[in-house]
Amino acid sequence: MKGFININLSNMASSSLSRRLVACLLNISEARRKDVVETVAKAALYNTEGVQREATTVLNIFNDHDYNRSVITIVSSIDSIREAVLSACEKACGLIDMCAHKGVHPCMGAVDLIPIYPLGEEVRVQDCAEQAQAVARGLATRVQGTTVFLFGWADSPLHRGLAQRRKEMGWFKKMPDLRIQPDIGPQPQKRFGVTGVGASPYVMNCNVTIDTQDVVVGRRIATAIRESTPGGLPGVQAMAFPHEGDVEIACNVESVKSGPSGHVTADEPWPSFSIEGRQYCHAPASLITRRVAELARKQGVGIKGTALVGFTPHECRGLAELALSQGVAEFWKEQHRIRM
């Protein structure tokens, strides 16, 4: 990993295990109590007797104090991901109370999001959908009172995307619509809130900080780069939030089947990967940064930096192969600082 571990990801060997790897970027509504976040991460790695789970590693823990939100990158084989994720979720639900949560980022659940992404070439879309559905059912069974909505491949037969499902649930308003009909579980309860569970091609998170305190400027930029806006970036969903005295443009970067159209063609190729023989690609962080910088400059504002929450799909698989080949479960501790 750049700046931390001197390896060449393109030369990593593909083992039988790596071909069956999946990632879960578990989003929980806690970042200010670091001990709680690490306890949740460790629950994914060890059973109740403290025995390490096979073929499972936590690559990264990304904490954001202002958002009061953490993203825990869990990687495991498709056969082991369910128990790892459920154990982490069960622990999180016991330690996080949404009645007391405060943060500027939208959220609805103590465990806010459970997305499962295929990394290995032997992992099928159906495999991920089935595991996500099993996680959703397992969460509702293990933690009585939890409420779940499904998205992506797990939302059969409609396969609605995460942004659409969040809008339906009231996520962007930071409070669930109590009239919603959850896919699994009872009507929402304040303590646990609502959890989104699904599966899809890898979604990267890229946040660009602009040098202003004016959230209106940030919202204009976020609107302009969204996929839904004419001239926006394919696969990019964006919002703007006050963040550490500035404004952050927070982007979900979804993988798309088609490549960039003519108006967004960059000097560099879009990183690509395949799932069941279908090619996907995603907008590179450098392009997102340049586009935000151009739009900010028109508003008389500069940019201060870009943060990746976790990894690109290629990095995620390569680092997981490294961690698992060396038997390192708590891989995030091998880093000298949180990767941004």
Coordinates of C-alpha atoms in Angstrom, one line a residue:
M1 CA 0.0 0.0 0.0
K2 CA 1.4 3.4 -1.0
G3 CA 3.3 5.0 1.8
F4 CA 2.9 2.1 4.2
I5 CA 3.7 -1.3 2.8
N6 CA 6.1 -1.6 -0.2
I7 CA 4.3 -4.2 -2.4
N8 CA 3.4 -4.4 -6.1
L9 CA -0.3 -5.2 -6.1
S10 CA -0.2 -6.1 -9.8
N11 CA 2.1 -9.0 -9.1
M12 CA 0.1 -10.6 -6.3
A13 CA -0.6 -14.3 -7.0
S14 CA -4.2 -15.4 -7.4
S15 CA -4.9 -18.3 -5.0
S16 CA -8.0 -20.4 -4.8
L17 CA -9.0 -18.4 -1.7
S18 CA -8.5 -15.0 -3.4
R19 CA -10.8 -16.1 -6.3
R20 CA -13.6 -16.4 -3.8
L21 CA -13.1 -13.2 -1.8
V22 CA -15.8 -10.6 -1.1
A23 CA -15.6 -7.3 0.7
C24 CA -18.1 -5.7 3.1
L25 CA -17.6 -2.0 3.9
L26 CA -19.6 -2.0 7.1
N27 CA -20.9 1.5 8.0
I28 CA -21.7 2.1 11.7
S29 CA -23.0 5.2 13.4
E30 CA -20.1 5.7 15.8
A31 CA -16.6 7.3 15.4
R32 CA -16.1 9.3 18.6
R33 CA -15.6 6.2 20.8
K34 CA -12.7 4.5 19.1
D35 CA -12.7 1.6 21.5
V36 CA -16.3 0.8 20.5
V37 CA -15.4 0.9 16.8
E38 CA -12.4 -1.5 17.3
T39 CA -14.6 -3.8 19.4
V40 CA -17.0 -4.1 16.5
A41 CA -14.2 -4.7 14.1
K42 CA -12.7 -7.4 16.3
A43 CA -16.1 -9.1 16.6
A44 CA -15.8 -9.8 12.8
L45 CA -12.5 -11.5 13.4
Y46 CA -12.9 -13.6 16.5
N47 CA -15.6 -15.8 17.9
T48 CA -17.0 -15.5 21.4
E49 CA -14.1 -17.7 22.7
G50 CA -11.5 -15.4 21.1
V51 CA -10.6 -17.9 18.3
Q52 CA -9.7 -16.2 15.0
R53 CA -12.0 -16.9 12.1
E54 CA -10.5 -18.5 9.1
A55 CA -9.9 -16.5 5.9
T56 CA -11.1 -13.2 7.4
T57 CA -9.3 -9.8 7.8
V58 CA -10.2 -6.2 8.6
L59 CA -8.1 -4.1 6.2
N60 CA -9.1 -0.6 7.4
I61 CA -11.1 1.4 9.9
F62 CA -12.0 4.8 8.7
N63 CA -13.3 7.1 11.4
D64 CA -14.9 10.6 10.9
H65 CA -15.5 12.6 14.1
D66 CA -17.8 15.2 12.5
Y67 CA -19.9 12.6 10.7
N68 CA -19.7 10.3 13.8
R69 CA -19.5 7.5 11.3
S70 CA -17.0 4.7 10.7
V71 CA -16.4 2.4 7.8
I72 CA -14.9 -1.0 8.6
T73 CA -13.5 -2.9 5.6
I74 CA -14.0 -6.6 6.2
V75 CA -12.7 -9.1 3.6
S76 CA -13.5 -12.8 3.7
S77 CA -14.3 -15.7 1.5
I78 CA -17.9 -15.8 0.2
D79 CA -18.4 -18.8 2.4
S80 CA -17.3 -17.0 5.6
I81 CA -18.5 -13.4 5.2
R82 CA -22.0 -14.0 6.7
E83 CA -20.8 -15.0 10.2
A84 CA -18.1 -12.3 10.3
V85 CA -20.5 -9.5 9.3
L86 CA -23.3 -10.7 11.6
S87 CA -21.0 -10.9 14.6
A88 CA -19.8 -7.4 14.0
C89 CA -23.4 -6.1 13.6
E90 CA -24.6 -7.9 16.7
K91 CA -21.8 -6.2 18.7
A92 CA -22.5 -2.8 17.1
C93 CA -26.2 -3.0 18.0
G94 CA -25.4 -3.7 21.6
L95 CA -23.0 -0.8 21.9
I96 CA -24.6 2.0 19.8
D97 CA -27.9 3.7 20.7
M98 CA -29.3 5.9 17.9
C99 CA -31.3 7.8 20.5
A100 CA -28.0 9.5 21.6
H101 CA -26.4 9.8 18.1
K102 CA -25.2 13.2 16.9
G103 CA -23.4 13.8 13.6
V104 CA -23.7 15.9 10.4
H105 CA -23.8 12.9 8.0
P106 CA -27.2 11.3 7.2
C107 CA -27.8 8.0 8.9
M108 CA -30.7 5.9 10.1
G109 CA -29.3 2.9 11.8
A110 CA -26.8 1.9 14.5
V111 CA -25.5 -0.3 11.7
D112 CA -26.3 2.0 8.9
L113 CA -25.1 0.1 5.8
I114 CA -24.0 -3.5 5.0
P115 CA -22.9 -3.7 1.4
I116 CA -21.3 -6.9 0.0
Y117 CA -19.0 -6.6 -3.0
P118 CA -17.5 -9.4 -5.1
L119 CA -13.7 -9.3 -5.4
G120 CA -12.7 -12.8 -6.7
E121 CA -13.5 -14.0 -10.2
E122 CA -15.3 -17.1 -8.9
V123 CA -17.9 -15.1 -6.9
R124 CA -21.2 -14.9 -8.7
V125 CA -23.8 -12.1 -8.5
Q126 CA -26.2 -14.7 -7.1
D127 CA -23.8 -15.7 -4.4
C128 CA -23.5 -12.1 -3.1
A129 CA -27.3 -11.6 -3.3
E130 CA -27.9 -14.8 -1.3
Q131 CA -25.3 -13.9 1.4
A132 CA -26.7 -10.3 1.7
Q133 CA -30.3 -11.7 2.2
A134 CA -29.0 -14.2 4.7
V135 CA -27.2 -11.4 6.6
A136 CA -30.4 -9.4 6.6
R137 CA -32.5 -12.3 8.0
G138 CA -29.8 -13.2 10.5
L139 CA -29.6 -9.6 11.8
A140 CA -33.4 -9.4 12.4
T141 CA -33.2 -12.8 14.2
R142 CA -30.2 -12.2 16.4
V143 CA -31.0 -8.6 17.3
Q144 CA -34.7 -8.4 18.0
G145 CA -36.1 -5.1 16.9
T146 CA -33.8 -4.4 14.0
T147 CA -35.3 -3.2 10.8
V148 CA -33.8 -3.9 7.3
F149 CA -34.3 -2.7 3.8
L150 CA -32.7 -4.5 0.8
F151 CA -30.9 -2.9 -2.2
G152 CA -29.0 -3.9 -5.3
W153 CA -28.8 -7.5 -6.2
A154 CA -30.3 -8.5 -2.9
D155 CA -33.5 -6.5 -3.7
S156 CA -35.2 -9.2 -5.8
P157 CA -36.8 -8.9 -8.2
L158 CA -36.7 -5.0 -8.5
H159 CA -32.9 -4.6 -7.9
R160 CA -33.4 -1.0 -6.8
G161 CA -30.2 1.0 -6.2
L162 CA -29.0 2.2 -2.8
A163 CA -29.8 5.9 -3.5
Q164 CA -33.3 5.1 -4.5
R165 CA -33.9 2.9 -1.5
R166 CA -32.5 5.5 0.9
K167 CA -34.7 8.1 -0.6
E168 CA -37.7 5.8 -0.1
M169 CA -36.7 5.2 3.5
G170 CA -36.2 8.8 4.4
W171 CA -32.4 8.4 4.9
F172 CA -31.5 11.8 3.5
K173 CA -33.7 13.4 6.1
K174 CA -31.7 11.6 8.8
M175 CA -34.9 10.1 10.2
P176 CA -36.9 7.1 9.1
D177 CA -40.4 7.4 7.9
L178 CA -42.3 5.4 10.5
R179 CA -44.8 4.5 7.9
I180 CA -42.3 2.6 5.8
Q181 CA -42.8 -1.1 5.1
P182 CA -39.4 -2.7 5.9
D183 CA -38.3 -5.7 3.8
I184 CA -37.4 -7.6 7.0
G185 CA -38.2 -6.9 10.7
P186 CA -40.6 -4.7 12.5
Q187 CA -41.4 -1.0 12.1
P188 CA -38.3 1.1 13.0
Q189 CA -37.4 1.5 16.6
K190 CA -35.3 4.5 17.8
R191 CA -32.5 2.5 19.4
F192 CA -31.5 0.5 16.3
G193 CA -33.0 2.6 13.5
V194 CA -33.0 1.1 10.0
T195 CA -30.2 -0.9 8.3
G196 CA -29.6 -1.1 4.6
V197 CA -28.3 -4.5 3.4
G198 CA -27.4 -5.3 -0.2
A199 CA -24.9 -6.4 -2.8
S200 CA -23.6 -4.7 -5.9
P201 CA -20.4 -4.1 -7.9
Y202 CA -17.8 -2.3 -5.7
V203 CA -18.6 1.2 -4.5
M204 CA -15.7 3.4 -3.7
N205 CA -16.0 6.5 -1.4
C206 CA -14.1 9.6 -2.4
N207 CA -14.4 12.9 -0.4
V208 CA -13.0 16.2 -1.6
T209 CA -12.6 19.1 0.8
I210 CA -13.1 22.6 -0.5
D211 CA -11.7 25.7 1.2
T212 CA -14.9 27.4 2.3
Q213 CA -17.5 27.3 5.1
D214 CA -20.3 28.0 2.6
V215 CA -22.3 24.8 2.3
V216 CA -24.4 26.3 -0.5
V217 CA -21.3 26.4 -2.6
G218 CA -20.6 22.8 -1.8
R219 CA -24.2 21.8 -2.7
R220 CA -23.9 23.4 -6.1
I221 CA -20.7 21.5 -6.8
A222 CA -22.2 18.2 -5.5
T223 CA -25.2 18.7 -7.8
A224 CA -23.0 19.4 -10.8
I225 CA -20.9 16.3 -10.5
R226 CA -23.7 13.8 -9.8
E227 CA -24.5 11.2 -12.5
S228 CA -28.1 12.4 -12.5
T229 CA -27.1 15.9 -13.7
P230 CA -26.4 16.5 -17.4
G231 CA -22.6 16.5 -17.8
G232 CA -22.1 14.8 -14.4
L233 CA -19.8 11.9 -13.8
P234 CA -21.2 8.4 -14.4
G235 CA -21.6 6.4 -11.2
V236 CA -21.0 9.4 -8.9
Q237 CA -23.5 10.2 -6.2
A238 CA -22.5 13.3 -4.2
M239 CA -23.6 15.4 -1.1
A240 CA -22.0 18.4 0.7
F241 CA -21.5 18.7 4.4
P242 CA -19.7 21.0 6.8
H243 CA -16.6 19.3 7.9
E244 CA -13.8 20.3 10.2
G245 CA -14.3 24.0 9.5
D246 CA -14.6 23.6 5.7
V247 CA -17.0 21.9 3.4
E248 CA -16.6 18.3 2.1
I249 CA -18.0 16.9 -1.1
A250 CA -18.7 13.3 -0.2
C251 CA -19.0 11.0 -3.2
N252 CA -20.2 7.4 -3.5
V253 CA -18.4 6.2 -6.7
E254 CA -20.4 3.3 -8.1
S255 CA -18.9 0.9 -10.7
V256 CA -20.7 1.2 -14.0
K257 CA -20.9 -1.2 -17.0
S258 CA -20.2 1.3 -19.7
G259 CA -17.0 3.4 -19.8
P260 CA -16.8 7.2 -19.6
S261 CA -18.7 9.2 -22.2
G262 CA -17.0 11.7 -24.4
H263 CA -17.7 14.7 -22.2
V264 CA -15.9 13.1 -19.2
T265 CA -13.0 11.4 -21.0
A266 CA -9.9 11.9 -18.9
D267 CA -6.2 11.6 -19.7
E268 CA -6.1 8.4 -17.6
P269 CA -8.1 5.2 -18.1
W270 CA -10.9 4.3 -15.8
P271 CA -9.9 1.4 -13.5
S272 CA -11.8 -1.7 -14.6
F273 CA -12.6 -5.2 -13.4
S274 CA -15.0 -8.0 -14.3
I275 CA -17.8 -9.9 -12.6
E276 CA -19.0 -13.1 -14.3
G277 CA -17.4 -11.9 -17.5
R278 CA -19.0 -8.5 -17.5
Q279 CA -16.7 -5.5 -17.5
Y280 CA -17.2 -2.7 -14.9
C281 CA -15.2 0.5 -14.3
H282 CA -15.3 3.4 -12.0
A283 CA -14.4 7.1 -12.2
P284 CA -10.8 7.6 -10.8
A285 CA -10.4 9.8 -7.7
S286 CA -8.1 12.1 -9.6
L287 CA -10.9 12.9 -12.1
I288 CA -13.4 13.6 -9.3
T289 CA -10.8 15.9 -7.7
R290 CA -10.1 17.7 -10.9
R291 CA -13.8 18.2 -11.6
V292 CA -14.5 19.5 -8.1
A293 CA -11.5 21.8 -8.4
E294 CA -12.8 23.2 -11.7
L295 CA -16.2 23.9 -10.3
A296 CA -14.9 25.3 -7.1
R297 CA -12.6 27.7 -8.9
K298 CA -15.6 29.1 -10.8
Q299 CA -17.0 29.9 -7.3
G300 CA -13.7 31.6 -6.2
V301 CA -12.9 28.7 -3.9
G302 CA -9.8 26.3 -3.8
I303 CA -9.6 22.7 -2.7
K304 CA -7.7 21.4 0.3
G305 CA -7.4 17.6 -0.3
T306 CA -9.0 14.3 -1.3
A307 CA -9.7 11.4 1.0
L308 CA -10.4 7.8 -0.1
V309 CA -12.5 5.9 2.5
G310 CA -10.9 2.5 2.2
F311 CA -9.6 1.4 -1.1
T312 CA -10.2 1.0 -4.8
P313 CA -11.4 -2.5 -5.8
H314 CA -8.0 -3.5 -7.1
E315 CA -6.3 -2.3 -3.9
C316 CA -8.9 -4.0 -1.7
R317 CA -8.3 -7.5 -3.3
G318 CA -4.5 -7.1 -3.4
L319 CA -4.2 -6.1 0.2
A320 CA -6.6 -8.8 1.3
E321 CA -4.4 -11.4 -0.5
L322 CA -1.4 -10.0 1.4
A323 CA -3.1 -10.0 4.8
L324 CA -4.6 -13.5 4.4
S325 CA -1.4 -15.0 3.1
Q326 CA 0.4 -13.7 6.2
G327 CA -2.4 -14.6 8.6
V328 CA -2.9 -10.9 9.6
A329 CA -6.5 -10.5 10.9
E330 CA -6.1 -6.9 12.3
F331 CA -4.5 -5.5 9.2
W332 CA -5.5 -2.0 10.0
K333 CA -3.0 -2.0 12.9
E334 CA -0.2 -2.7 10.4
Q335 CA -0.6 0.8 9.1
H336 CA 1.3 3.6 10.7
R337 CA -1.6 6.0 10.2
I338 CA -5.2 5.8 8.9
R339 CA -5.1 5.6 5.1
M340 CA -6.8 8.6 3.5

